[in-house]
Tab-separated table of C-alpha atoms in Angstrom:
chain	number	residue	atom	x	y	z
A	1	MET	CA	-45.007	-55.780	73.238
A	2	SER	CA	-46.063	-59.099	74.366
A	3	THR	CA	-43.342	-61.446	75.656
A	4	ALA	CA	-42.903	-65.174	73.787
A	5	PRO	CA	-45.086	-68.494	75.104
A	6	THR	CA	-42.929	-70.111	77.655
A	7	ASN	CA	-44.041	-74.109	76.914
A	8	PRO	CA	-40.915	-75.330	75.808
A	9	SER	CA	-42.920	-78.105	73.881
A	10	GLU	CA	-44.451	-75.537	71.351
A	11	VAL	CA	-41.127	-74.355	70.444
A	12	ARG	CA	-39.878	-77.721	70.149
A	13	THR	CA	-42.652	-78.433	67.493
A	14	VAL	CA	-44.016	-75.687	66.138
A	15	GLU	CA	-42.496	-72.376	66.830
A	16	ARG	CA	-45.428	-69.904	67.605
A	17	GLN	CA	-43.721	-66.414	67.856
A	18	GLY	CA	-43.811	-64.308	65.518
A	19	LEU	CA	-42.407	-60.833	66.170
A	20	ASP	CA	-42.454	-60.968	69.645
A	21	VAL	CA	-39.735	-60.686	72.095
A	22	ILE	CA	-38.282	-63.696	73.060
A	23	ALA	CA	-39.259	-64.495	77.236
A	24	GLU	CA	-36.226	-64.758	79.508
A	25	SER	CA	-36.649	-68.683	80.575
A	26	ASP	CA	-36.509	-69.483	76.178
A	27	ARG	CA	-33.469	-67.587	75.887
A	28	LYS	CA	-30.688	-70.317	75.422
A	29	GLY	CA	-27.324	-71.171	74.113
A	30	THR	CA	-24.129	-69.641	73.448
A	31	PRO	CA	-23.148	-68.265	70.821
A	32	ARG	CA	-21.007	-70.803	69.116
A	33	GLY	CA	-24.125	-72.107	68.335
A	34	LEU	CA	-24.565	-69.464	65.531
A	35	PHE	CA	-22.216	-70.984	63.561
A	36	TRP	CA	-24.302	-74.173	62.518
A	37	PRO	CA	-26.991	-72.293	60.592
A	38	TRP	CA	-24.941	-69.620	59.510
A	39	PHE	CA	-22.602	-72.073	57.848
A	40	ALA	CA	-25.402	-74.541	57.031
A	41	ALA	CA	-26.847	-71.923	55.047
A	42	ASN	CA	-23.582	-70.970	52.865
A	43	ILE	CA	-21.635	-73.815	52.307
A	44	SER	CA	-23.544	-74.737	49.083
A	45	VAL	CA	-21.547	-75.298	45.935
A	46	LEU	CA	-23.171	-72.356	44.731
A	47	GLY	CA	-19.879	-70.243	46.083
A	48	ILE	CA	-17.906	-72.943	43.304
A	49	ALA	CA	-20.420	-71.047	40.770
A	50	TYR	CA	-19.309	-67.282	42.561
A	51	GLY	CA	-15.928	-68.451	40.894
A	52	SER	CA	-17.148	-67.939	36.966
A	53	PHE	CA	-19.072	-64.803	37.859
A	54	VAL	CA	-15.919	-63.376	39.599
A	55	VAL	CA	-13.948	-64.339	36.472
A	56	GLY	CA	-16.525	-62.753	34.192
A	57	PHE	CA	-15.310	-59.600	35.168
A	58	GLY	CA	-11.813	-59.979	33.591
A	59	ILE	CA	-9.334	-60.092	36.442
A	60	SER	CA	-6.577	-61.904	37.341
A	61	PHE	CA	-6.324	-64.957	40.147
A	62	TRP	CA	-4.966	-62.965	42.720
A	63	GLN	CA	-7.354	-60.444	42.313
A	64	ALA	CA	-10.414	-62.721	42.216
A	65	THR	CA	-8.989	-64.306	45.228
A	66	VAL	CA	-8.393	-60.952	47.149
A	67	VAL	CA	-11.803	-59.707	46.104
A	68	SER	CA	-13.527	-63.019	47.015
A	69	VAL	CA	-11.607	-63.666	50.372
A	70	ILE	CA	-12.498	-59.365	51.251
A	71	GLY	CA	-16.108	-59.164	49.540
A	72	VAL	CA	-17.138	-62.063	51.731
A	73	ALA	CA	-15.576	-61.407	54.661
A	74	PHE	CA	-16.612	-57.977	54.807
A	75	SER	CA	-19.848	-58.432	54.287
A	76	PHE	CA	-21.006	-60.974	56.614
A	77	LEU	CA	-19.239	-58.920	59.650
A	78	LEU	CA	-21.826	-56.325	58.584
A	79	CYS	CA	-24.459	-59.507	59.525
A	80	GLY	CA	-22.128	-59.843	62.995
A	81	VAL	CA	-22.471	-56.346	64.108
A	82	VAL	CA	-25.863	-56.670	62.845
A	83	ALA	CA	-26.586	-59.676	65.055
A	84	ILE	CA	-25.380	-57.719	68.254
A	85	ALA	CA	-28.899	-56.378	68.070
A	86	GLY	CA	-31.406	-59.814	68.139
A	87	LYS	CA	-29.057	-60.266	71.454
A	88	ARG	CA	-29.337	-56.963	72.912
A	89	GLY	CA	-33.455	-56.974	71.742
A	90	SER	CA	-34.419	-60.706	71.943
A	91	ALA	CA	-36.638	-59.817	68.545
A	92	PRO	CA	-36.593	-60.056	65.093
A	93	THR	CA	-33.876	-58.106	62.799
A	94	MET	CA	-36.940	-56.074	61.169
A	95	VAL	CA	-38.092	-55.236	64.700
A	96	LEU	CA	-35.324	-53.861	65.810
A	97	SER	CA	-35.340	-51.645	62.789
A	98	ARG	CA	-37.904	-49.789	63.954
A	99	ALA	CA	-34.973	-48.137	66.651
A	100	ALA	CA	-33.817	-46.134	63.851
A	101	PHE	CA	-36.946	-46.121	61.511
A	102	GLY	CA	-39.767	-45.705	63.639
A	103	VAL	CA	-42.583	-48.544	64.469
A	104	ARG	CA	-44.228	-47.159	61.073
A	105	GLY	CA	-41.475	-45.958	59.404
A	106	ASN	CA	-39.972	-48.933	59.473
A	107	ARG	CA	-42.779	-51.132	56.931
A	108	VAL	CA	-40.541	-49.365	54.236
A	109	PRO	CA	-36.903	-51.334	54.597
A	110	SER	CA	-39.378	-54.008	55.860
A	111	PHE	CA	-41.051	-54.660	52.302
A	112	LEU	CA	-37.625	-54.223	50.953
A	113	SER	CA	-36.161	-56.894	53.445
A	114	TRP	CA	-39.262	-58.925	52.155
A	115	ILE	CA	-38.801	-58.483	48.851
A	116	LEU	CA	-35.202	-59.373	48.596
A	117	THR	CA	-36.050	-62.677	50.720
A	118	VAL	CA	-38.243	-64.249	48.315
A	119	GLY	CA	-35.983	-63.527	45.867
A	120	TRP	CA	-33.360	-65.235	47.528
A	121	GLU	CA	-35.830	-68.752	48.733
A	122	THR	CA	-36.844	-68.198	44.703
A	123	ALA	CA	-33.465	-68.384	43.233
A	124	LEU	CA	-32.390	-71.248	45.564
A	125	ALA	CA	-35.065	-73.624	44.833
A	126	ALA	CA	-34.977	-72.890	41.436
A	127	LEU	CA	-31.053	-73.821	41.399
A	128	ALA	CA	-32.156	-77.012	43.361
A	129	VAL	CA	-34.561	-77.752	41.083
A	130	LEU	CA	-31.909	-77.054	37.487
A	131	ALA	CA	-28.978	-79.102	39.570
A	132	THR	CA	-31.086	-82.226	39.557
A	133	SER	CA	-32.314	-82.311	36.119
A	134	THR	CA	-28.732	-81.734	35.159
A	135	VAL	CA	-27.495	-84.649	37.112
A	136	PHE	CA	-30.543	-86.787	35.756
A	137	GLU	CA	-29.284	-85.595	32.291
A	138	GLU	CA	-25.568	-86.603	33.025
A	139	LEU	CA	-27.031	-89.938	34.301
A	140	GLY	CA	-28.430	-90.884	31.104
A	141	TRP	CA	-31.852	-90.539	32.936
A	142	ASP	CA	-35.379	-88.552	31.860
A	143	GLY	CA	-34.453	-84.734	33.339
A	144	GLY	CA	-37.362	-83.482	31.585
A	145	VAL	CA	-40.609	-81.686	32.966
A	146	LEU	CA	-41.345	-84.869	35.284
A	147	THR	CA	-38.300	-84.746	37.033
A	148	LYS	CA	-38.213	-80.921	37.148
A	149	VAL	CA	-41.852	-81.159	39.092
A	150	VAL	CA	-40.709	-83.646	41.214
A	151	ALA	CA	-37.782	-81.965	42.635
A	152	LEU	CA	-40.048	-78.279	42.908
A	153	VAL	CA	-42.262	-80.764	45.001
A	154	VAL	CA	-39.282	-82.120	47.221
A	155	VAL	CA	-37.662	-79.004	47.389
A	156	ALA	CA	-40.652	-76.798	48.606
A	157	ALA	CA	-41.774	-79.775	51.243
A	158	LEU	CA	-38.304	-78.853	52.865
A	159	VAL	CA	-38.046	-75.714	52.599
A	160	VAL	CA	-42.045	-74.354	53.341
A	161	GLY	CA	-42.092	-77.370	56.219
A	162	ALA	CA	-38.666	-76.160	57.982
A	163	GLY	CA	-40.052	-72.808	57.862
A	164	VAL	CA	-43.162	-73.292	59.233
A	165	ALA	CA	-41.984	-75.173	62.107
A	166	GLY	CA	-39.444	-72.614	63.258
A	167	PHE	CA	-36.244	-71.944	64.790
A	168	ASP	CA	-35.462	-75.708	66.561
A	169	VAL	CA	-36.659	-77.662	63.603
A	170	ILE	CA	-34.196	-75.320	61.793
A	171	MET	CA	-31.263	-75.406	64.004
A	172	ARG	CA	-31.606	-79.234	64.338
A	173	LEU	CA	-31.581	-79.214	60.376
A	174	GLN	CA	-29.110	-76.669	59.497
A	175	THR	CA	-27.075	-78.736	61.853
A	176	TRP	CA	-27.354	-82.184	59.512
A	177	ILE	CA	-27.141	-80.043	56.854
A	178	THR	CA	-23.970	-78.888	58.033
A	179	VAL	CA	-22.588	-82.172	58.493
A	180	ILE	CA	-23.455	-83.654	55.431
A	181	THR	CA	-22.457	-81.192	52.763
A	182	GLY	CA	-19.388	-80.382	54.513
A	183	VAL	CA	-18.230	-83.462	54.317
A	184	LEU	CA	-19.529	-83.908	50.342
A	185	THR	CA	-18.105	-80.410	49.423
A	186	VAL	CA	-14.682	-81.764	50.355
A	187	VAL	CA	-15.220	-84.777	48.438
A	188	TYR	CA	-16.121	-82.583	45.462
A	189	VAL	CA	-13.591	-80.301	45.778
A	190	VAL	CA	-10.770	-83.377	45.702
A	191	LEU	CA	-12.565	-85.081	42.632
A	192	ALA	CA	-12.873	-81.695	40.732
A	193	ALA	CA	-9.340	-80.390	41.803
A	194	PRO	CA	-7.140	-82.196	38.588
A	195	SER	CA	-9.406	-80.175	36.120
A	196	ILE	CA	-7.433	-77.149	36.979
A	197	ASP	CA	-5.308	-76.056	34.553
A	198	PHE	CA	-2.477	-73.715	36.432
A	199	GLY	CA	-1.286	-72.579	33.144
A	200	ALA	CA	-4.082	-71.544	32.192
A	201	ILE	CA	-4.705	-69.240	35.898
A	202	ALA	CA	-1.320	-67.946	35.315
A	203	ALA	CA	-2.282	-66.366	31.652
A	204	MET	CA	-5.540	-64.336	33.313
A	205	PRO	CA	-4.993	-61.367	32.418
A	206	SER	CA	-5.310	-58.316	35.153
A	207	GLY	CA	-8.071	-56.148	35.553
A	208	SER	CA	-8.871	-52.270	36.004
A	209	ALA	CA	-9.600	-51.295	39.363
A	210	GLN	CA	-13.097	-50.658	38.237
A	211	GLN	CA	-13.367	-53.986	37.321
A	212	VAL	CA	-12.257	-55.249	40.824
A	213	ILE	CA	-14.536	-53.140	42.385
A	214	GLY	CA	-17.546	-54.764	40.250
A	215	ALA	CA	-16.117	-58.088	40.888
A	216	LEU	CA	-15.963	-57.001	44.652
A	217	VAL	CA	-19.498	-55.758	45.057
A	218	LEU	CA	-20.805	-58.149	43.396
A	219	VAL	CA	-19.691	-61.276	45.777
A	220	MET	CA	-20.890	-58.543	48.517
A	221	THR	CA	-24.570	-58.590	47.619
A	222	GLY	CA	-23.947	-62.119	47.074
A	223	PHE	CA	-23.186	-63.221	50.491
A	224	GLY	CA	-23.054	-61.216	53.746
A	225	LEU	CA	-25.422	-58.301	52.190
A	226	GLY	CA	-27.755	-60.937	51.385
A	227	TRP	CA	-28.450	-61.945	54.982
A	228	VAL	CA	-27.998	-58.621	56.648
A	229	ASN	CA	-31.322	-58.275	57.033
A	230	ALA	CA	-31.977	-61.503	58.006
A	231	ALA	CA	-29.016	-61.630	60.574
A	232	ALA	CA	-30.612	-60.927	64.468
A	233	ASP	CA	-33.170	-63.411	63.733
A	234	TYR	CA	-30.771	-66.334	64.955
A	235	SER	CA	-29.041	-64.703	67.745
A	236	ARG	CA	-32.238	-63.390	69.421
A	237	TYR	CA	-32.185	-66.344	71.360
A	238	LEU	CA	-29.262	-65.902	73.230
A	239	PRO	CA	-28.965	-65.278	76.699
A	240	ARG	CA	-28.685	-61.487	77.291
A	241	SER	CA	-25.133	-62.498	79.198
A	242	ALA	CA	-24.005	-63.695	76.118
A	243	SER	CA	-20.899	-62.375	74.947
A	244	THR	CA	-20.885	-59.500	72.108
A	245	GLY	CA	-17.464	-60.065	70.303
A	246	GLY	CA	-18.824	-63.709	70.460
A	247	VAL	CA	-21.697	-63.039	68.901
A	248	VAL	CA	-19.751	-61.333	65.617
A	249	TRP	CA	-17.060	-63.481	65.693
A	250	TRP	CA	-19.528	-66.810	65.558
A	251	THR	CA	-21.801	-65.068	63.254
A	252	THR	CA	-18.870	-63.610	61.005
A	253	PHE	CA	-16.757	-67.100	60.541
A	254	GLY	CA	-19.590	-68.930	60.075
A	255	GLY	CA	-20.855	-67.228	57.543
A	256	ALA	CA	-17.820	-66.709	55.490
A	257	LEU	CA	-15.705	-69.596	55.677
A	258	ALA	CA	-17.137	-71.859	53.148
A	259	PRO	CA	-17.757	-69.495	50.587
A	260	ALA	CA	-14.442	-67.643	51.192
A	261	VAL	CA	-13.107	-71.726	49.907
A	262	LEU	CA	-15.507	-72.265	47.449
A	263	VAL	CA	-15.143	-69.261	45.595
A	264	VAL	CA	-12.067	-69.237	45.246
A	265	PHE	CA	-11.976	-72.718	44.215
A	266	GLY	CA	-14.314	-71.998	41.358
A	267	VAL	CA	-12.003	-69.126	39.888
A	268	LEU	CA	-9.515	-71.994	39.499
A	269	LEU	CA	-12.237	-73.906	37.516
A	270	ALA	CA	-13.952	-71.405	35.664
A	271	GLY	CA	-10.149	-69.864	35.253
A	272	SER	CA	-9.372	-72.725	33.653
A	273	SER	CA	-12.086	-73.685	31.627
A	274	PRO	CA	-13.877	-70.656	29.349
A	275	ASP	CA	-16.668	-73.474	28.302
A	276	LEU	CA	-16.952	-74.306	31.851
A	277	SER	CA	-17.319	-70.875	32.652
A	278	ALA	CA	-19.965	-69.889	30.358
A	279	ALA	CA	-22.312	-72.941	31.369
A	280	ILE	CA	-22.594	-72.057	34.420
A	281	GLY	CA	-24.423	-68.904	33.531
A	282	ALA	CA	-27.257	-70.925	32.539
A	283	ASP	CA	-27.226	-73.862	34.998
A	284	PRO	CA	-24.614	-72.586	38.023
A	285	ILE	CA	-25.144	-75.779	39.588
A	286	GLY	CA	-25.811	-78.289	36.936
A	287	ALA	CA	-22.879	-77.251	35.151
A	288	LEU	CA	-20.587	-78.220	37.589
A	289	THR	CA	-21.874	-82.212	36.799
A	290	THR	CA	-19.961	-81.899	33.800
A	291	ILE	CA	-16.201	-82.440	35.388
A	292	LEU	CA	-17.449	-84.815	37.706
A	293	PRO	CA	-17.034	-89.128	37.713
A	294	VAL	CA	-20.301	-90.747	37.046
A	295	TRP	CA	-20.506	-92.369	40.346
A	296	PHE	CA	-19.949	-89.282	42.480
A	297	LEU	CA	-23.561	-87.325	40.299
A	298	ILE	CA	-25.834	-88.174	43.032
A	299	PRO	CA	-23.963	-87.540	45.823
A	300	PHE	CA	-23.295	-84.383	44.042
A	301	ALA	CA	-26.882	-84.074	43.816
A	302	LEU	CA	-27.793	-84.657	47.400
A	303	VAL	CA	-24.786	-81.976	48.401
A	304	ALA	CA	-25.957	-79.191	46.025
A	305	ILE	CA	-30.002	-79.986	46.963
A	306	LEU	CA	-29.213	-79.840	50.689
A	307	GLY	CA	-26.838	-77.219	50.426
A	308	LEU	CA	-29.356	-74.766	48.563
A	309	VAL	CA	-32.269	-76.202	50.831
A	310	GLY	CA	-30.236	-75.040	53.800
A	311	GLY	CA	-29.995	-71.731	52.243
A	312	ALA	CA	-33.792	-71.277	51.261
A	313	VAL	CA	-34.473	-72.297	55.290
A	314	LEU	CA	-33.013	-69.414	56.499
A	315	ASP	CA	-34.582	-67.101	54.211
A	316	ILE	CA	-38.348	-68.458	54.311
A	317	TYR	CA	-38.192	-68.247	57.989
A	318	SER	CA	-36.577	-64.684	58.122
A	319	SER	CA	-38.654	-63.507	54.747
A	320	GLY	CA	-42.144	-64.903	56.879
A	321	LEU	CA	-40.871	-62.473	59.827
A	322	ALA	CA	-40.374	-59.649	57.447
A	323	LEU	CA	-43.847	-59.713	56.150
A	324	LEU	CA	-45.141	-59.783	59.456
A	325	SER	CA	-43.076	-56.551	60.010
A	326	VAL	CA	-44.361	-55.119	57.374
A	327	GLY	CA	-47.876	-55.042	59.204
A	328	VAL	CA	-49.786	-58.081	57.744
A	329	LYS	CA	-51.643	-59.737	60.940
A	330	ILE	CA	-51.207	-63.476	60.744
A	331	PRO	CA	-49.358	-65.821	62.420
A	332	ARG	CA	-45.837	-66.707	61.799
A	333	PRO	CA	-46.024	-70.151	60.199
A	334	VAL	CA	-48.897	-68.941	57.862
A	335	ALA	CA	-46.592	-66.423	56.518
A	336	ALA	CA	-43.992	-68.818	56.011
A	337	GLY	CA	-46.599	-70.646	54.029
A	338	VAL	CA	-47.752	-67.360	52.139
A	339	ASP	CA	-43.787	-66.725	51.010
A	340	GLY	CA	-43.446	-70.530	50.142
A	341	VAL	CA	-46.488	-69.552	47.595
A	342	PHE	CA	-44.430	-66.488	45.737
A	343	MET	CA	-41.445	-69.036	46.184
A	344	VAL	CA	-42.868	-71.727	44.350
A	345	ALA	CA	-44.526	-69.619	41.742
A	346	GLY	CA	-40.982	-67.877	40.989
A	347	ALA	CA	-38.810	-71.595	40.922
A	348	VAL	CA	-41.381	-72.389	38.231
A	349	TYR	CA	-40.729	-69.872	35.771
A	350	ILE	CA	-37.046	-69.581	36.407
A	351	ALA	CA	-36.656	-73.593	36.112
A	352	PHE	CA	-39.068	-74.258	33.364
A	353	PHE	CA	-39.353	-71.010	31.048
A	354	ALA	CA	-36.180	-68.378	31.992
A	355	LYS	CA	-33.488	-68.637	29.126
A	356	ASP	CA	-30.849	-67.859	31.456
A	357	PHE	CA	-30.352	-67.465	34.962
A	358	ILE	CA	-27.224	-64.668	35.442
A	359	GLY	CA	-28.548	-62.367	34.114
A	360	PRO	CA	-31.804	-61.939	35.776
A	361	PHE	CA	-30.190	-63.012	38.507
A	362	GLN	CA	-27.136	-60.175	38.478
A	363	ALA	CA	-30.072	-58.158	38.012
A	364	PHE	CA	-32.289	-58.738	41.216
A	365	LEU	CA	-28.669	-58.856	43.543
A	366	ILE	CA	-27.803	-55.007	42.004
A	367	THR	CA	-31.056	-53.267	41.867
A	368	LEU	CA	-32.236	-54.610	45.644
A	369	GLY	CA	-28.373	-54.574	46.618
A	370	VAL	CA	-28.676	-50.782	46.623
A	371	PRO	CA	-31.643	-50.134	49.155
A	372	ILE	CA	-30.539	-52.717	51.413
A	373	ALA	CA	-26.912	-51.545	51.696
A	374	ALA	CA	-28.677	-48.451	52.415
A	375	TRP	CA	-30.595	-49.559	55.155
A	376	ALA	CA	-27.090	-51.977	56.354
A	377	GLY	CA	-25.671	-48.567	56.295
A	378	VAL	CA	-28.040	-46.810	58.873
A	379	PHE	CA	-28.910	-50.139	60.755
A	380	VAL	CA	-25.178	-51.315	61.158
A	381	ALA	CA	-24.679	-47.377	62.539
A	382	ASP	CA	-27.133	-47.763	64.709
A	383	VAL	CA	-26.231	-50.548	66.695
A	384	VAL	CA	-22.835	-49.529	66.695
A	385	LEU	CA	-24.094	-45.930	68.673
A	386	ARG	CA	-25.926	-48.154	71.131
A	387	ARG	CA	-24.669	-49.546	74.807
A	388	SER	CA	-27.553	-50.726	76.026
A	389	ALA	CA	-30.362	-52.769	75.412
A	390	TYR	CA	-33.819	-52.375	73.924
A	391	ALA	CA	-36.182	-50.831	75.387
A	392	GLU	CA	-38.933	-54.163	74.131
A	393	GLY	CA	-41.984	-52.833	75.494
A	394	GLU	CA	-42.038	-49.681	73.129
A	395	LEU	CA	-40.516	-51.364	70.020
A	396	ASP	CA	-44.469	-51.439	68.850
A	397	ASP	CA	-45.556	-47.981	70.547
A	398	ARG	CA	-45.610	-45.115	67.992
A	399	ARG	CA	-46.020	-43.192	71.300
A	400	GLY	CA	-42.717	-44.196	72.739
A	401	ARG	CA	-38.881	-43.596	72.844
A	402	TYR	CA	-38.398	-44.972	68.979
A	403	GLY	CA	-41.247	-42.721	67.676
A	404	ASP	CA	-43.763	-43.730	64.777
A	405	VAL	CA	-41.783	-42.417	61.781
A	406	ARG	CA	-37.941	-41.620	62.066
A	407	TRP	CA	-37.646	-39.039	58.330
A	408	GLY	CA	-33.656	-38.835	58.841
A	409	ALA	CA	-33.254	-42.746	58.438
A	410	ILE	CA	-35.796	-42.962	55.806
A	411	ALA	CA	-34.289	-39.847	54.228
A	412	LEU	CA	-31.143	-41.243	54.054
A	413	VAL	CA	-31.796	-44.414	52.182
A	414	ALA	CA	-34.133	-42.983	49.931
A	415	LEU	CA	-30.693	-40.447	49.267
A	416	GLY	CA	-28.332	-43.698	49.199
A	417	THR	CA	-30.682	-45.379	46.748
A	418	ALA	CA	-31.109	-42.706	44.657
A	419	LEU	CA	-27.321	-42.181	44.132
A	420	GLY	CA	-26.598	-46.105	44.158
A	421	TRP	CA	-29.193	-46.508	41.225
A	422	GLY	CA	-27.681	-43.814	39.502
A	423	LEU	CA	-24.170	-45.349	39.919
A	424	VAL	CA	-25.097	-48.892	38.690
A	425	THR	CA	-26.295	-50.062	35.170
A	426	LEU	CA	-27.122	-53.689	33.961
A	427	ALA	CA	-26.425	-55.212	30.740
A	428	SER	CA	-30.092	-56.835	31.286
A	429	PRO	CA	-32.875	-56.962	31.361
A	430	ALA	CA	-33.951	-54.011	29.405
A	431	TRP	CA	-36.589	-52.815	31.793
A	432	LEU	CA	-33.597	-51.696	34.318
A	433	SER	CA	-31.776	-49.553	31.535
A	434	TRP	CA	-32.961	-46.355	33.452
A	435	GLN	CA	-30.122	-46.606	36.042
A	436	GLY	CA	-26.631	-45.452	35.485
A	437	TYR	CA	-28.305	-41.981	35.283
A	438	LEU	CA	-25.462	-40.488	37.152
A	439	LEU	CA	-22.434	-42.121	35.529
A	440	GLU	CA	-22.755	-39.506	33.106
A	441	PRO	CA	-22.932	-36.379	35.204
A	442	PHE	CA	-20.499	-37.776	37.576
A	443	GLY	CA	-17.609	-37.902	35.207
A	444	LEU	CA	-17.521	-41.646	35.274
A	445	GLY	CA	-18.036	-41.781	31.422
A	446	GLY	CA	-21.538	-42.540	31.065
A	447	ARG	CA	-23.241	-46.444	30.623
A	448	ASP	CA	-20.608	-47.233	28.099
A	449	GLY	CA	-17.561	-46.309	30.269
A	450	ALA	CA	-15.023	-48.013	32.434
A	451	TRP	CA	-17.046	-47.214	35.407
A	452	ALA	CA	-20.727	-48.424	34.206
A	453	TYR	CA	-20.297	-51.996	35.594
A	454	ALA	CA	-18.363	-51.552	38.927
A	455	ASN	CA	-21.248	-51.464	41.171
A	456	LEU	CA	-20.031	-48.511	42.981
A	457	GLY	CA	-23.871	-47.527	43.686
A	458	VAL	CA	-24.246	-50.480	45.822
A	459	LEU	CA	-20.951	-48.872	47.949
A	460	VAL	CA	-21.930	-45.613	47.800
A	461	ALA	CA	-25.397	-46.546	49.596
A	462	LEU	CA	-23.760	-48.366	52.204
A	463	VAL	CA	-21.620	-45.261	53.187
A	464	VAL	CA	-24.031	-42.820	52.882
A	465	GLY	CA	-26.409	-44.565	55.399
A	466	PHE	CA	-23.342	-45.336	57.776
A	467	VAL	CA	-21.973	-42.285	57.607
A	468	GLY	CA	-25.181	-39.946	57.468
A	469	THR	CA	-26.579	-42.098	60.569
A	470	LEU	CA	-23.155	-41.849	62.707
A	471	LEU	CA	-23.738	-37.679	62.007
A	472	THR	CA	-26.997	-37.166	62.322
A	473	ALA	CA	-28.193	-39.992	64.755
A	474	ARG	CA	-26.062	-39.724	68.042
A	475	GLY	CA	-28.393	-37.416	69.930
A	476	SER	CA	-31.428	-39.178	69.304
A	477	VAL	CA	-30.009	-42.599	70.276
A	478	ARG	CA	-28.394	-41.428	73.689
A	479	ARG	CA	-31.906	-39.813	74.340
A	480	GLN	CA	-34.001	-42.907	73.521
A	481	GLU	CA	-31.427	-44.523	76.430
A	482	ALA	CA	-31.835	-41.678	78.521
A	483	ARG	CA	-35.353	-42.179	79.309
A	484	ARG	CA	-36.744	-44.266	81.676
């Protein structure tokens, strides 16, 4: 495998590295620097909207709080473990995944990763457009088609431009986004706090164990599990001597800090007003403007759009790398541009034609969350089993120590996905009604039973991948590391 170019000016302008291993001379920074991109990508006020999604499971405030904090923290801990691989191998996540799946066998999870990241960047871009339209309407301005078109052009330019430019530009951009959105989000919380009705919060009834698990899984898939396939893409620039514990901590802390607070605050708002909670389902960001004074609507638009852009920028960078990992032979900046085309097309559909956001969004999260959870289980276990750095030169060699296709890992993902899809069911869209086929045979009440919307399949897929790898791959990992 080739190493990255060593010309520093090349990195500062448009990053040329694709799937290359980062050269020793270009490895820089400390684990503490990982805080900025992860915090910026997850401080979006979309986290507040998740409070409504959690409340929608019919659970109490304290149940929702526990679910939100644990779901966010645990899912980003998975990202922290995956980030260790970036420091050890100095290559993108979906290249390092070849050690577990084989060079060509890894094209399957790479394709899944590409779909997931393109889907996320599309959702975030569409939400930025919808939020802009709603803010304009609240101000009494035109929030119609022209406003949406202009907003989409601006958002797409920011996201695609940063994605094409690459790592250094993204790291600088995320630092500014962190500061701006952090300050303005605090102001939003202060202004929205008077809307909280603690009497209504106290009256929220407790939910069943199935409802709690369903909310927990939704939070996990909406946060850390949505990033786990990209978690090594930013730690790969760190020196090999960087602290492993520091990599895990700053990735986990940076990613989880803002969402854990924002989701709980969102639970307070949604639990106080059923009308607001219902409105968030159609326009998750825009609905939050209805409780703001007029003078803060423009700053709110800024914090909402920048927060969403921060997440979309990381997604488009990683989706481009995933596309290359599938086997597409184009330069990394071009791959980011290609993904930008898909992002714009999807955002047009959501912003201009879709009647509802939350239904398709939950379907996207859960349906793709199952195979991604299975892959994450395999990869996290593989990272835990390893004791030394990756053999960089063999990560693209089918005859090398990592092999061509590692059928055991692929079988675990297939098994986890088959079990997982059989244990989840979705109210919409109708074409996904085939899911949940194991709920009846497993005695869980069928598609209309208590376990129907517990999203149990995501957890099952994660456990199958993780435990299966620990039980079956230890010997092969030791043989890989023993080769010279």
